Amino acid sequence: MKNTKRRMENLNLYDYRHVEDHLSAMAARGWRLESVGARLWKYRRAEPAKVRYAVTYIQDASQFNPGPTERQQTLEELCAAAGWEKVADWFQMQIYCSEAEEPIPLETEESVRLEAVHRSMKRNLLPANTIFLLVSLIMSGLFIHTLIVNPLHIFENDGRLFTGPLLLLVTVLLLISLTHYWLWYQRSAKSVSQGGACADPGDIRWVNWVGYALLIPWTTLYCLSWLARGLPGPAVYFVLHMLIICLMILLLRKTTALLRRMKASFGLNLFLTLLADVVLAAVLVGGLNIAAIKGGWFNGAKGETYIYQGQEWDVSPMDLPLTVSDLTGETYSHISRQDTSAGSVLLPRRVCREHVMEGTVREGIRYEITKLRGWLYDMAVRNAAASREETFSYRTARFSWLYTWEEIPAAPWGAAKAYRELCDGEFTDTVLLIFPDRLVEFECSMDLTPEQMALAGETLKNA
């Protein structure tokens, strides 16, 4: 039988009443609070007993202090004389317990209590959460604007599909939490000014539970979206990234605690903790990124290559649905190929590239195959065939190019419709092929015969 356990507690720093009531209820069930973490609180087994808990706040208390401040020591002495035992602290919150039947109250002045709670919130949660809320509001606004103006930009990317709704969720939860606190503070200030007690904040813990209840399945769906497309690399990267963040939080807390035991000053503890944060991020996150790039988690592992005439070529080229050799019937001494997955679970996209060389002759093809889902078909076709302008600035000069599409006969390609791209009125090597279930953007450096067009269209239609 375990004598200790850790629980995730969704308690708020200012909600001292729920903290007191919750800890008393836990003691009645035989679990006494031992230490407090950001979310995980540690309890030790004990005989069930009627224990009263009380919470007060000390302005200069901090996890970076080398030990209890003078105010904390004075408070502990006064509380001990009144029958209260120090249990733990949580930021500026000081938690005491007593088994006396009618212990002397720790706080007698409600105005002092309210001001202490508000100072603690202003020092810890309000600044960070307010900044976080402003950033979330801006990013959520951009997401909603994009969703209205160019929804395909969202639907064609798994990352945007995932982060957009997540930002909206975070924004709503932050708004609820901050609004709840300010309303409680205003009600309490009014009550205290009239000689009453601080207002009952009500139970706001459901906000965190709702956040977890939505966040966990949403992140699971995000990982499954990659796995459903046969791409475990991005899913593994995401899971490892989340685990690294959790590991960093644990290691930073251990670093702060170690420095505190070593009696490091507040400034030194804070500096070394921040330095450890930077180093850990560089080592762990940087190491993960290097492993992902070298392992080809996103773009597929790169095989062995060699250099010829300043260009990298594949020793054993990968298979592609359509190659230059398929079109020409010739073999080539030097081949470089790439096959990557893009798009989203709603609009999966495959991008293939090949460059070949024989003697001094170089040829190349590139094609993007986007499979279309029913209700996104018309939107994707309109977006693909829309004109676009690309700009480039260098010092004071600004250059721009207008790309448009001109419809061409689709029959040679076996497509429903076909378009050829123009750059400032001049034809390029790119054609857009529209099939009943996909779009194909095909670029070829060679002039194709009708037979080659038919072969390319038939192959890409079924790739």
Tab-separated table of C-alpha atoms in Angstrom, residues 30-237:
chain	number	residue	atom	x	y	z
A	30	GLY	CA	-6.656	9.942	5.556
A	31	TRP	CA	-4.441	12.034	3.287
A	32	ARG	CA	-2.383	14.974	4.578
A	33	LEU	CA	-0.821	17.541	2.246
A	34	GLU	CA	2.969	17.239	2.090
A	35	SER	CA	4.061	19.533	-0.764
A	36	VAL	CA	2.585	21.630	-3.556
A	37	GLY	CA	3.586	21.718	-7.205
A	38	ALA	CA	2.254	23.762	-10.109
A	39	ARG	CA	-0.533	21.206	-10.631
A	40	LEU	CA	0.574	18.022	-8.871
A	41	TRP	CA	0.107	18.121	-5.111
A	42	LYS	CA	1.733	15.454	-2.951
A	43	TYR	CA	-0.110	13.804	-0.045
A	44	ARG	CA	1.004	11.306	2.613
A	45	ARG	CA	-1.169	8.689	4.219
A	46	ALA	CA	-2.292	9.320	7.803
A	47	GLU	CA	-5.087	8.402	10.150
A	48	PRO	CA	-8.347	10.064	9.095
A	49	ALA	CA	-8.846	13.080	11.312
A	50	LYS	CA	-10.669	16.360	11.542
A	51	VAL	CA	-8.016	18.842	10.469
A	52	ARG	CA	-8.610	22.502	9.809
A	53	TYR	CA	-6.579	24.208	7.135
A	54	ALA	CA	-6.044	27.932	6.775
A	55	VAL	CA	-4.455	29.980	4.008
A	56	THR	CA	-2.713	33.324	4.197
A	57	TYR	CA	-0.445	35.249	1.794
A	58	ILE	CA	3.062	36.689	2.151
A	59	GLN	CA	4.133	39.279	-0.452
A	60	ASP	CA	7.860	38.483	-0.586
A	61	ALA	CA	7.546	34.688	-0.576
A	62	SER	CA	9.074	33.023	-3.643
A	63	GLN	CA	10.375	29.651	-4.743
A	64	PHE	CA	13.638	31.413	-5.657
A	65	ASN	CA	14.354	32.558	-2.105
A	66	PRO	CA	17.170	30.674	-0.317
A	67	GLY	CA	14.800	30.023	2.559
A	68	PRO	CA	11.866	31.492	4.448
A	69	THR	CA	11.917	35.282	4.496
A	70	GLU	CA	11.847	37.223	7.728
A	71	ARG	CA	8.097	37.750	7.322
A	72	GLN	CA	7.549	34.042	6.770
A	73	GLN	CA	9.593	33.144	9.837
A	74	THR	CA	7.709	35.659	11.954
A	75	LEU	CA	4.403	34.337	10.655
A	76	GLU	CA	5.400	30.742	11.391
A	77	GLU	CA	6.328	31.649	14.952
A	78	LEU	CA	3.083	33.498	15.545
A	79	CYS	CA	1.044	30.692	13.984
A	80	ALA	CA	2.868	28.035	16.012
A	81	ALA	CA	2.030	29.918	19.184
A	82	ALA	CA	-1.623	29.932	18.074
A	83	GLY	CA	-1.609	26.206	17.323
A	84	TRP	CA	-1.110	26.340	13.546
A	85	GLU	CA	1.546	24.211	11.807
A	86	LYS	CA	3.114	25.245	8.508
A	87	VAL	CA	2.391	22.650	5.815
A	88	ALA	CA	3.471	24.068	2.456
A	89	ASP	CA	3.527	27.192	0.317
A	90	TRP	CA	2.313	27.851	-3.204
A	91	PHE	CA	3.802	31.034	-4.619
A	92	GLN	CA	2.758	33.638	-2.016
A	93	MET	CA	0.085	31.363	-0.533
A	94	GLN	CA	1.054	29.959	2.879
A	95	ILE	CA	-0.835	26.834	3.974
A	96	TYR	CA	-1.245	25.972	7.658
A	97	CYS	CA	-3.144	23.263	9.503
A	98	SER	CA	-4.443	22.710	13.025
A	99	GLU	CA	-6.191	19.861	14.795
A	100	ALA	CA	-7.590	22.163	17.471
A	101	GLU	CA	-11.367	22.235	17.767
A	102	GLU	CA	-11.627	26.026	17.545
A	103	PRO	CA	-8.243	27.416	16.438
A	104	ILE	CA	-7.575	31.141	16.392
A	105	PRO	CA	-8.285	32.475	12.869
A	106	LEU	CA	-5.197	33.407	10.877
A	107	GLU	CA	-6.894	36.297	9.090
A	108	THR	CA	-9.117	38.682	11.006
A	109	GLU	CA	-9.060	41.682	8.660
A	110	GLU	CA	-10.847	40.925	5.394
A	111	SER	CA	-9.428	44.066	3.771
A	112	VAL	CA	-5.899	42.861	4.561
A	113	ARG	CA	-6.697	39.404	3.172
A	114	LEU	CA	-8.161	40.829	-0.041
A	115	GLU	CA	-5.203	43.110	-0.636
A	116	ALA	CA	-2.756	40.246	0.009
A	117	VAL	CA	-4.602	37.995	-2.468
A	118	HIS	CA	-4.652	40.725	-5.107
A	119	ARG	CA	-0.937	41.494	-4.687
A	120	SER	CA	-0.163	37.806	-5.064
A	121	MET	CA	-2.221	37.576	-8.255
A	122	LYS	CA	-0.568	40.704	-9.681
A	123	ARG	CA	2.852	39.266	-8.975
A	124	ASN	CA	2.262	35.838	-10.467
A	125	LEU	CA	-0.707	35.011	-12.671
A	126	LEU	CA	-2.325	38.238	-13.862
A	127	PRO	CA	0.600	39.717	-15.892
A	128	ALA	CA	1.497	36.467	-17.681
A	129	ASN	CA	-2.129	35.457	-18.321
A	130	THR	CA	-3.035	38.938	-19.552
A	131	ILE	CA	-0.159	38.943	-22.048
A	132	PHE	CA	-1.028	35.397	-23.066
A	133	LEU	CA	-4.647	36.431	-23.573
A	134	LEU	CA	-3.692	39.392	-25.771
A	135	VAL	CA	-1.475	37.179	-27.929
A	136	SER	CA	-4.215	34.542	-28.142
A	137	LEU	CA	-6.807	37.167	-29.109
A	138	ILE	CA	-4.604	38.482	-31.923
A	139	MET	CA	-3.779	35.024	-33.255
A	140	SER	CA	-7.386	33.857	-32.917
A	141	GLY	CA	-8.498	36.956	-34.823
A	142	LEU	CA	-6.056	36.164	-37.628
A	143	PHE	CA	-7.290	32.571	-37.695
A	144	ILE	CA	-10.948	33.647	-37.945
A	145	HIS	CA	-10.085	36.242	-40.622
A	146	THR	CA	-8.270	33.601	-42.686
A	147	LEU	CA	-11.122	31.167	-42.188
A	148	ILE	CA	-13.533	33.737	-43.642
A	149	VAL	CA	-11.354	35.160	-46.419
A	150	ASN	CA	-9.366	32.095	-47.509
A	151	PRO	CA	-10.623	28.966	-45.703
A	152	LEU	CA	-8.616	26.645	-47.933
A	153	HIS	CA	-5.449	28.069	-46.382
A	154	ILE	CA	-6.627	26.490	-43.115
A	155	PHE	CA	-8.034	23.244	-44.489
A	156	GLU	CA	-4.926	22.350	-46.483
A	157	ASN	CA	-2.562	22.333	-43.506
A	158	ASP	CA	-2.755	20.016	-40.479
A	159	GLY	CA	-0.832	22.458	-38.322
A	160	ARG	CA	-3.298	25.295	-38.947
A	161	LEU	CA	-6.250	22.931	-38.529
A	162	PHE	CA	-4.867	21.954	-35.135
A	163	THR	CA	-3.605	25.264	-33.748
A	164	GLY	CA	-6.541	27.426	-34.882
A	165	PRO	CA	-9.277	25.755	-32.792
A	166	LEU	CA	-6.755	25.280	-29.983
A	167	LEU	CA	-6.095	29.033	-29.907
A	168	LEU	CA	-9.837	29.706	-29.773
A	169	LEU	CA	-10.164	27.268	-26.851
A	170	VAL	CA	-7.272	28.852	-24.948
A	171	THR	CA	-8.662	32.341	-25.576
A	172	VAL	CA	-12.110	31.425	-24.260
A	173	LEU	CA	-10.704	29.688	-21.174
A	174	LEU	CA	-8.400	32.618	-20.384
A	175	LEU	CA	-11.249	35.089	-20.814
A	176	ILE	CA	-13.444	33.078	-18.456
A	177	SER	CA	-10.690	32.713	-15.846
A	178	LEU	CA	-9.574	36.349	-15.861
A	179	THR	CA	-13.127	37.678	-15.959
A	180	HIS	CA	-14.102	35.400	-13.074
A	181	TYR	CA	-11.220	36.714	-10.969
A	182	TRP	CA	-11.938	40.393	-11.692
A	183	LEU	CA	-15.627	39.968	-10.935
A	184	TRP	CA	-14.753	38.211	-7.678
A	185	TYR	CA	-12.296	40.965	-6.775
A	186	GLN	CA	-14.838	43.704	-7.493
A	187	ARG	CA	-17.540	41.950	-5.466
A	188	SER	CA	-15.115	41.353	-2.621
A	189	ALA	CA	-13.889	44.943	-2.623
A	190	LYS	CA	-17.477	46.175	-2.417
A	191	SER	CA	-18.318	43.728	0.370
A	192	VAL	CA	-15.199	44.578	2.380
A	193	SER	CA	-15.823	48.312	2.024
A	194	GLN	CA	-19.222	47.748	3.642
A	195	GLY	CA	-17.698	45.803	6.541
A	196	GLY	CA	-18.367	42.332	5.127
A	197	ALA	CA	-16.158	39.407	4.128
A	198	CYS	CA	-14.587	38.582	0.769
A	199	ALA	CA	-17.131	37.213	-1.682
A	200	ASP	CA	-17.449	33.514	-2.377
A	201	PRO	CA	-15.692	33.028	-5.732
A	202	GLY	CA	-17.739	29.977	-6.661
A	203	ASP	CA	-16.243	26.853	-8.134
A	204	ILE	CA	-14.320	27.715	-11.293
A	205	ARG	CA	-12.362	24.456	-11.429
A	206	TRP	CA	-14.594	23.204	-14.236
A	207	VAL	CA	-12.771	25.553	-16.618
A	208	ASN	CA	-9.544	23.566	-16.331
A	209	TRP	CA	-11.367	20.249	-16.594
A	210	VAL	CA	-13.130	21.423	-19.745
A	211	GLY	CA	-9.760	22.486	-21.135
A	212	TYR	CA	-8.255	19.062	-20.478
A	213	ALA	CA	-11.373	17.283	-21.755
A	214	LEU	CA	-11.080	19.094	-25.097
A	215	LEU	CA	-7.305	19.359	-25.355
A	216	ILE	CA	-6.498	15.666	-24.879
A	217	PRO	CA	-8.797	14.281	-27.633
A	218	TRP	CA	-7.889	17.179	-29.944
A	219	THR	CA	-4.147	16.490	-29.680
A	220	THR	CA	-4.860	12.774	-30.088
A	221	LEU	CA	-6.779	13.487	-33.299
A	222	TYR	CA	-3.876	15.604	-34.529
A	223	CYS	CA	-1.454	12.704	-34.077
A	224	LEU	CA	-3.910	10.242	-35.600
A	225	SER	CA	-4.305	12.499	-38.656
A	226	TRP	CA	-0.623	11.959	-39.448
A	227	LEU	CA	-0.778	8.242	-38.747
A	228	ALA	CA	-3.847	7.893	-40.978
A	229	ARG	CA	-1.787	9.264	-43.857
A	230	GLY	CA	1.052	6.835	-43.165
A	231	LEU	CA	3.311	9.541	-41.690
A	232	PRO	CA	4.411	8.519	-38.184
A	233	GLY	CA	7.331	10.977	-38.159
A	234	PRO	CA	5.359	14.186	-37.417
A	235	ALA	CA	3.216	12.383	-34.822
A	236	VAL	CA	6.315	11.043	-33.054
A	237	TYR	CA	7.914	14.500	-33.199
